[in-house]
Tab-separated table of C-alpha atoms in Angstrom:
chain	number	residue	atom	x	y	z
A	1	MET	CA	-59.937	-26.943	159.610
A	2	ARG	CA	-63.640	-25.962	160.245
A	3	LYS	CA	-63.426	-23.399	157.554
A	4	THR	CA	-61.988	-25.681	155.084
A	5	ILE	CA	-64.572	-28.342	155.541
A	6	CYS	CA	-67.103	-25.585	155.259
A	7	THR	CA	-65.689	-24.694	151.965
A	8	CYS	CA	-65.762	-27.760	150.433
A	9	PHE	CA	-68.784	-28.903	151.531
A	10	CYS	CA	-70.163	-25.642	149.849
A	11	ALA	CA	-68.381	-26.475	146.672
A	12	LEU	CA	-70.011	-29.915	147.039
A	13	LEU	CA	-73.338	-28.348	146.740
A	14	MET	CA	-72.712	-26.063	144.380
A	15	SER	CA	-71.521	-29.117	142.337
A	16	VAL	CA	-74.816	-31.196	142.419
A	17	ALA	CA	-76.862	-27.965	141.953
A	18	PHE	CA	-75.355	-26.851	138.827
A	19	GLY	CA	-73.836	-30.363	137.091
A	20	ALA	CA	-75.135	-33.529	138.635
A	21	ASP	CA	-78.753	-32.960	137.952
A	22	LYS	CA	-79.094	-31.721	134.319
A	23	ILE	CA	-81.214	-33.532	131.956
A	24	LYS	CA	-79.336	-35.209	129.532
A	25	VAL	CA	-80.632	-35.147	125.974
A	26	ALA	CA	-79.040	-37.328	122.983
A	27	CYS	CA	-79.693	-36.314	119.821
A	28	VAL	CA	-79.333	-39.484	117.056
A	29	GLY	CA	-79.684	-38.787	113.752
A	30	ASP	CA	-77.766	-38.136	110.220
A	31	SER	CA	-76.502	-35.210	108.859
A	32	ILE	CA	-79.667	-33.331	109.367
A	33	THR	CA	-79.085	-33.645	112.824
A	34	TYR	CA	-75.139	-33.337	112.695
A	35	GLY	CA	-75.791	-29.781	110.739
A	36	ALA	CA	-74.460	-30.677	107.388
A	37	THR	CA	-74.261	-27.482	105.452
A	38	ILE	CA	-74.526	-25.339	108.177
A	39	LYS	CA	-71.711	-22.799	108.530
A	40	ASN	CA	-71.395	-23.185	111.994
A	41	ARG	CA	-72.956	-26.074	112.570
A	42	LYS	CA	-71.430	-26.327	116.476
A	43	GLU	CA	-73.561	-23.290	117.114
A	44	HIS	CA	-76.788	-23.536	114.718
A	45	SER	CA	-77.137	-27.194	114.172
A	46	TYR	CA	-81.045	-28.101	115.524
A	47	PRO	CA	-79.156	-29.971	118.686
A	48	ALA	CA	-77.024	-26.520	119.495
A	49	GLN	CA	-79.916	-24.485	118.862
A	50	LEU	CA	-82.539	-26.873	121.133
A	51	SER	CA	-79.808	-26.372	123.930
A	52	LYS	CA	-80.161	-22.691	123.943
A	53	ILE	CA	-83.953	-23.168	124.091
A	54	LEU	CA	-83.965	-25.612	127.141
A	55	GLY	CA	-81.523	-23.855	129.155
A	56	SER	CA	-79.026	-24.980	131.723
A	57	LYS	CA	-81.464	-27.706	133.177
A	58	TYR	CA	-80.503	-29.437	130.052
A	59	GLU	CA	-77.085	-31.223	128.740
A	60	VAL	CA	-78.204	-31.573	124.695
A	61	VAL	CA	-75.338	-33.670	122.561
A	62	ASN	CA	-75.157	-34.082	118.895
A	63	PHE	CA	-74.530	-37.623	118.136
A	64	GLY	CA	-75.328	-37.184	114.592
A	65	ILE	CA	-73.420	-38.201	111.732
A	66	SER	CA	-73.950	-37.675	107.922
A	67	GLY	CA	-75.313	-40.540	105.355
A	68	ARG	CA	-76.270	-42.782	108.408
A	69	THR	CA	-79.420	-45.091	108.111
A	70	VAL	CA	-81.581	-47.374	110.412
A	71	LEU	CA	-81.062	-50.254	108.024
A	72	SER	CA	-78.100	-52.480	109.110
A	73	LYS	CA	-77.574	-53.641	105.338
A	74	ALA	CA	-77.674	-50.618	104.146
A	75	ASP	CA	-74.400	-48.394	103.065
A	76	TYR	CA	-73.959	-46.483	106.457
A	77	PRO	CA	-75.821	-47.995	109.417
A	78	TYR	CA	-75.829	-46.008	112.464
A	79	LEU	CA	-75.893	-49.031	114.542
A	80	LYS	CA	-72.252	-49.738	113.456
A	81	THR	CA	-71.014	-46.014	114.411
A	82	GLY	CA	-68.921	-44.678	116.970
A	83	GLN	CA	-71.593	-42.124	117.712
A	84	PHE	CA	-74.049	-44.728	118.519
A	85	LYS	CA	-71.653	-46.401	121.187
A	86	GLN	CA	-71.088	-42.872	122.905
A	87	ALA	CA	-74.702	-42.058	122.719
A	88	LEU	CA	-75.286	-45.237	124.611
A	89	ALA	CA	-72.362	-44.102	127.039
A	90	PHE	CA	-73.940	-40.928	127.678
A	91	ASN	CA	-76.684	-42.728	129.691
A	92	PRO	CA	-79.269	-39.927	128.554
A	93	ASN	CA	-82.386	-38.913	130.185
A	94	ILE	CA	-83.854	-38.161	126.910
A	95	VAL	CA	-83.294	-39.854	123.394
A	96	LEU	CA	-84.257	-37.943	120.054
A	97	ILE	CA	-84.191	-40.464	117.120
A	98	LYS	CA	-84.367	-38.786	113.946
A	99	LEU	CA	-83.524	-41.308	110.986
A	100	GLY	CA	-84.762	-42.967	107.800
A	101	THR	CA	-83.906	-40.368	105.220
A	102	ASN	CA	-80.929	-42.084	104.119
A	103	ASP	CA	-82.857	-45.214	104.048
A	104	THR	CA	-84.975	-44.076	100.677
A	105	LYS	CA	-81.841	-44.140	98.565
A	106	SER	CA	-82.727	-46.838	95.922
A	107	TYR	CA	-79.480	-49.381	96.879
A	108	ASN	CA	-80.634	-49.246	100.377
A	109	ILE	CA	-84.352	-49.401	100.507
A	110	LYS	CA	-84.046	-52.850	98.438
A	111	HIS	CA	-83.580	-53.985	102.228
A	112	VAL	CA	-86.536	-52.253	103.662
A	113	ALA	CA	-87.993	-55.596	104.815
A	114	ASP	CA	-85.373	-55.336	107.607
A	115	PHE	CA	-86.179	-51.735	108.649
A	116	GLU	CA	-88.790	-52.568	111.667
A	117	ASN	CA	-86.721	-55.045	113.040
A	118	ASP	CA	-83.172	-52.741	112.720
A	119	TYR	CA	-85.076	-50.234	114.361
A	120	ASP	CA	-86.336	-52.243	117.009
A	121	THR	CA	-82.709	-52.898	117.665
A	122	LEU	CA	-81.908	-49.410	117.767
A	123	VAL	CA	-84.936	-48.471	119.969
A	124	ASN	CA	-84.290	-51.372	122.587
A	125	ALA	CA	-80.330	-50.622	122.846
A	126	PHE	CA	-81.702	-47.243	124.226
A	127	LYS	CA	-84.426	-48.896	126.663
A	128	ASN	CA	-82.060	-50.999	128.350
A	129	LEU	CA	-80.021	-48.259	129.454
A	130	SER	CA	-80.021	-47.848	133.504
A	131	SER	CA	-80.741	-44.337	132.973
A	132	ASN	CA	-84.498	-45.441	131.797
A	133	PRO	CA	-84.831	-42.487	129.251
A	134	LYS	CA	-87.703	-41.376	127.295
A	135	ILE	CA	-87.427	-42.178	123.717
A	136	TYR	CA	-88.860	-39.856	121.258
A	137	ILE	CA	-89.019	-41.038	117.267
A	138	CYS	CA	-88.866	-37.942	115.028
A	139	ILE	CA	-90.485	-38.232	111.756
A	140	PRO	CA	-88.010	-37.163	109.212
A	141	ILE	CA	-88.645	-33.719	107.806
A	142	ASP	CA	-89.926	-33.886	104.023
A	143	THR	CA	-87.513	-32.997	101.454
A	144	PHE	CA	-87.752	-31.703	97.743
A	145	ALA	CA	-85.521	-34.843	96.372
A	146	LYS	CA	-86.203	-37.251	94.006
A	147	GLY	CA	-84.629	-39.879	91.717
A	148	SER	CA	-82.495	-42.715	92.986
A	149	GLY	CA	-81.043	-40.808	96.253
A	150	ILE	CA	-82.728	-39.593	98.971
A	151	ASN	CA	-86.540	-39.878	97.835
A	152	SER	CA	-89.555	-37.730	99.334
A	153	ASP	CA	-91.811	-40.165	97.925
A	154	ARG	CA	-90.660	-43.163	99.103
A	155	LEU	CA	-90.000	-41.386	102.404
A	156	GLN	CA	-93.660	-40.709	103.025
A	157	ASN	CA	-94.942	-43.822	101.513
A	158	VAL	CA	-92.740	-46.657	102.820
A	159	ILE	CA	-90.325	-45.293	105.475
A	160	ILE	CA	-92.865	-43.298	107.530
A	161	PRO	CA	-95.473	-45.843	107.976
A	162	LEU	CA	-92.811	-48.264	109.474
A	163	ILE	CA	-91.481	-45.959	111.811
A	164	LYS	CA	-94.724	-44.955	113.158
A	165	LYS	CA	-95.501	-48.865	113.489
A	166	VAL	CA	-92.204	-48.896	115.307
A	167	ALA	CA	-93.093	-46.232	117.866
A	168	LYS	CA	-96.872	-47.847	118.315
A	169	LYS	CA	-95.250	-50.963	119.126
A	170	HIS	CA	-92.974	-49.513	121.658
A	171	SER	CA	-95.570	-46.957	123.193
A	172	LEU	CA	-92.946	-44.043	122.119
A	173	GLU	CA	-94.165	-40.399	121.548
A	174	ILE	CA	-93.666	-39.211	118.156
A	175	ILE	CA	-92.429	-35.585	117.213
A	176	ASP	CA	-93.765	-35.412	113.808
A	177	LEU	CA	-91.291	-33.121	111.884
A	178	PHE	CA	-92.339	-33.954	107.997
A	179	TYR	CA	-94.311	-30.908	107.267
A	180	THR	CA	-92.076	-28.317	109.507
A	181	PHE	CA	-91.313	-26.352	106.345
A	182	LYS	CA	-94.604	-26.721	104.723
A	183	LYS	CA	-92.852	-26.911	101.098
A	184	GLN	CA	-90.952	-24.076	101.759
A	185	ARG	CA	-87.701	-24.154	99.676
A	186	LYS	CA	-86.059	-21.475	101.582
A	187	TYR	CA	-85.410	-23.738	104.619
A	188	LEU	CA	-83.722	-26.629	102.402
A	189	PRO	CA	-81.303	-24.963	100.171
A	190	ASP	CA	-79.991	-27.918	98.704
A	191	ALA	CA	-83.173	-29.767	98.702
A	192	VAL	CA	-82.416	-32.228	101.773
A	193	HIS	CA	-80.691	-30.384	104.471
A	194	PRO	CA	-82.098	-27.441	106.568
A	195	ASN	CA	-80.395	-24.007	106.975
A	196	GLU	CA	-79.920	-22.488	110.256
A	197	GLU	CA	-83.206	-21.010	110.233
A	198	GLY	CA	-84.764	-24.446	109.205
A	199	ALA	CA	-82.677	-25.764	112.175
A	200	LYS	CA	-84.030	-23.504	114.534
A	201	LEU	CA	-87.738	-24.497	113.582
A	202	LEU	CA	-86.660	-27.930	114.253
A	203	ALA	CA	-85.248	-27.052	117.472
A	204	GLU	CA	-88.519	-24.842	118.527
A	205	LYS	CA	-90.909	-27.827	117.735
A	206	ILE	CA	-88.640	-30.791	119.647
A	207	ALA	CA	-88.460	-28.151	122.690
A	208	LYS	CA	-92.017	-27.420	122.518
A	209	GLU	CA	-92.825	-31.267	122.660
A	210	ILE	CA	-90.037	-31.919	125.271
A	211	GLN	CA	-91.451	-29.191	127.490
A	212	LYS	CA	-95.082	-30.158	127.726
């Protein structure tokens, strides 16, 4: 009997040491977070590589979903996704928000007057969690995309200033990823989505900020 109790107690201690105390990181975003175009995204998306860099003390979960926007009147709002609900239910200790790229599309940006308010809604949803997470606002990466779809100029001149305004309003730390690739096309084969090497650069930059 005494041996059984001792065994159970040791098992409980091991459970606490190796599971319960992990720092939970929620990666919120669009296809760039999801890992679109990366051959093995479950191993090489930026959240997956971030998990490897941060190590066993962290639990990193990818809540990215392709095409999603901050704008609630856009074609695919993140606020209306199952991933958003799952990210909240995860009750994370750290939240990384990397959205805004798809908001630059011509049929989405016409609703830009709502961008700040919609971003506030997103941020407040995480701020109100019982885990009281540390929220990082990630400035989207620069792209080579032009025209009526994703547009680098609209991203830099319209969306990013609004993102920075929201971060300042909520006193949130910014991780500026815009110049991560320094206009090197090799990291963005399709002009928008990082390849495995590009995702690694994002993961390294984000990890550095988290581990400060």
